[in-house]
Amino acid sequence: TGNTDTFNHGFDRGLATYLSLHAKMPPLAAKAARGAFAGPTAEASNPEFLEFTNFVLGDDPKSVAWALRSILIGRKDEHRRLATIPADIPVLIIAGEEDSQFPVHVVRKMADAIKGSTFRVLLHTGHLAARVNPAEVNAEIDAFLTDVATAA
């Protein structure tokens, strides 16, 4: 996993640099960036999501480069901060099974850092879970809020 994470980090950095040099999103870069957001299921069976990502990625490669740098490359380890969330505050953490940017094992560690958090994994779901799979995300949120209300 360490070698994969190092490769992905290097790829993200290279892609961000490449994008920052262009005024229009190069097609190859758009395909790579789209792959970061869409898992195999969305790529194969969710044309609305692909249309959305094509629209966003076609907008401005410098904005995409900024997002890569700030969200992925510049991401800091916040596990200590997460551990300060009091256990009596309900927290729901949702991971997408096909999320290549925040893989399930990474999101699981985040959830484990928060005492009493609820962790769910959505199958066939990539990075933008609420956009790719809104029905399942909403169902998980509804169930979580019902459980919280029942416990109160």
Coordinates of C-alpha atoms in Angstrom, one line a residue:
T1 CA 0.0 0.0 0.0
G2 CA 2.9 2.4 0.8
N3 CA 4.2 2.1 -2.8
T4 CA 0.7 2.6 -4.2
D5 CA 0.2 5.7 -2.0
T6 CA 3.6 7.1 -3.1
F7 CA 2.8 6.5 -6.7
N8 CA -0.7 8.1 -6.4
H9 CA 0.8 11.1 -4.6
G10 CA 3.4 11.5 -7.3
F11 CA 0.8 11.1 -10.1
D12 CA -1.5 13.7 -8.4
R13 CA 1.4 16.1 -8.1
G14 CA 2.4 15.6 -11.7
L15 CA -1.2 16.0 -12.9
A16 CA -1.6 19.2 -10.9
T17 CA 1.5 20.7 -12.4
Y18 CA 0.5 19.6 -15.9
L19 CA -3.0 21.1 -15.5
S20 CA -1.6 24.4 -14.2
L21 CA 0.2 24.9 -17.5
H22 CA -2.9 24.7 -19.6
A23 CA -5.8 27.2 -20.3
K24 CA -8.1 24.4 -21.5
M25 CA -8.4 20.9 -20.1
P26 CA -6.4 18.5 -22.2
P27 CA -8.5 15.4 -23.0
L28 CA -6.0 12.9 -21.5
A29 CA -5.9 15.0 -18.3
A30 CA -9.7 15.1 -18.2
K31 CA -9.9 11.3 -18.5
A32 CA -7.3 10.9 -15.6
A33 CA -9.1 13.5 -13.4
R34 CA -12.5 11.9 -14.1
G35 CA -11.1 8.5 -13.1
A36 CA -10.2 10.1 -9.7
F37 CA -13.8 10.9 -9.1
A38 CA -15.7 8.1 -10.8
G39 CA -15.3 4.5 -9.8
P40 CA -15.6 1.7 -12.4
T41 CA -19.4 1.4 -11.7
A42 CA -20.1 5.1 -12.5
E43 CA -17.8 4.9 -15.5
A44 CA -19.8 2.0 -16.9
S45 CA -23.3 2.8 -15.9
N46 CA -23.9 6.4 -14.8
P47 CA -24.0 8.7 -17.8
E48 CA -25.5 11.6 -15.7
F49 CA -22.5 11.5 -13.4
L50 CA -20.0 11.4 -16.4
E51 CA -21.8 14.3 -18.0
F52 CA -21.4 16.2 -14.7
T53 CA -17.7 15.4 -14.3
N54 CA -17.1 16.3 -18.0
F55 CA -18.8 19.7 -17.4
V56 CA -16.8 20.4 -14.2
L57 CA -13.5 19.2 -15.7
G58 CA -14.0 21.0 -18.9
D59 CA -14.3 24.3 -17.1
D60 CA -10.8 25.3 -15.9
P61 CA -7.8 23.1 -15.6
K62 CA -6.2 25.6 -13.2
S63 CA -9.1 25.2 -10.8
V64 CA -8.7 21.4 -11.0
A65 CA -5.0 21.7 -10.3
W66 CA -5.7 23.9 -7.3
A67 CA -8.2 21.3 -6.0
L68 CA -5.6 18.5 -6.5
R69 CA -3.0 20.4 -4.6
S70 CA -5.1 21.5 -1.7
I71 CA -7.3 18.5 -1.2
L72 CA -5.0 15.6 -2.2
I73 CA -1.4 16.6 -2.2
G74 CA -1.6 19.1 0.7
R75 CA -3.8 16.9 2.8
K76 CA -2.7 16.8 6.4
D77 CA -3.2 14.0 8.9
E78 CA -6.1 15.1 11.1
H79 CA -6.5 11.9 13.2
R80 CA -5.5 13.7 16.4
R81 CA -8.1 16.4 15.8
L82 CA -10.8 13.9 14.9
A83 CA -10.0 12.1 18.2
T84 CA -11.1 15.3 20.1
I85 CA -14.7 15.0 18.9
P86 CA -16.7 14.1 22.0
A87 CA -18.2 10.6 21.9
D88 CA -21.7 12.0 22.7
I89 CA -21.7 13.9 19.3
P90 CA -23.2 11.6 16.7
V91 CA -20.9 11.3 13.6
L92 CA -21.7 9.4 10.4
I93 CA -18.8 8.6 8.1
I94 CA -19.6 7.2 4.6
A95 CA -16.9 5.7 2.4
G96 CA -17.3 4.7 -1.3
E97 CA -16.1 1.2 -2.1
E98 CA -14.6 2.5 -5.4
D99 CA -13.1 5.8 -4.0
S100 CA -9.5 6.0 -5.2
Q101 CA -8.8 9.3 -3.5
F102 CA -10.0 8.3 0.0
P103 CA -9.9 4.5 -0.1
V104 CA -12.1 2.6 2.4
H105 CA -9.1 1.8 4.7
V106 CA -8.2 5.5 4.9
V107 CA -11.8 6.5 5.7
R108 CA -12.0 3.6 8.2
K109 CA -9.0 5.1 10.1
M110 CA -10.8 8.4 10.2
A111 CA -13.9 6.8 11.6
D112 CA -11.9 4.8 14.1
A113 CA -10.3 8.1 15.4
I114 CA -13.8 9.4 16.4
K115 CA -15.2 7.5 19.4
G116 CA -18.7 6.2 18.8
S117 CA -18.8 7.2 15.2
T118 CA -20.9 5.2 12.7
F119 CA -19.1 4.0 9.6
R120 CA -20.7 2.8 6.4
V121 CA -19.3 1.7 3.1
L122 CA -21.4 2.1 0.0
L123 CA -20.8 -0.6 -2.7
H124 CA -20.3 0.5 -6.3
T125 CA -19.6 4.1 -5.2
G126 CA -16.7 6.3 -6.0
H127 CA -15.3 9.5 -4.5
L128 CA -18.3 11.8 -4.9
A129 CA -20.7 9.5 -3.1
A130 CA -23.6 11.9 -2.8
R131 CA -23.4 12.7 -6.5
V132 CA -22.8 9.1 -7.7
N133 CA -25.2 7.4 -5.4
P134 CA -27.6 9.9 -3.8
A135 CA -30.3 7.4 -3.0
E136 CA -28.0 5.2 -0.9
V137 CA -26.3 8.2 0.8
N138 CA -29.7 9.7 1.7
A139 CA -30.8 6.3 3.0
E140 CA -27.8 6.0 5.2
I141 CA -28.3 9.6 6.5
D142 CA -32.0 8.9 7.2
A143 CA -31.2 5.7 9.0
F144 CA -28.5 7.4 11.0
L145 CA -30.7 10.3 12.1
T146 CA -33.5 7.9 13.0
D147 CA -31.1 5.9 15.2
V148 CA -29.9 9.1 16.8
A149 CA -33.4 10.3 17.5
T150 CA -34.4 6.9 18.9
A151 CA -31.4 6.9 21.2
A152 CA -32.2 10.4 22.6

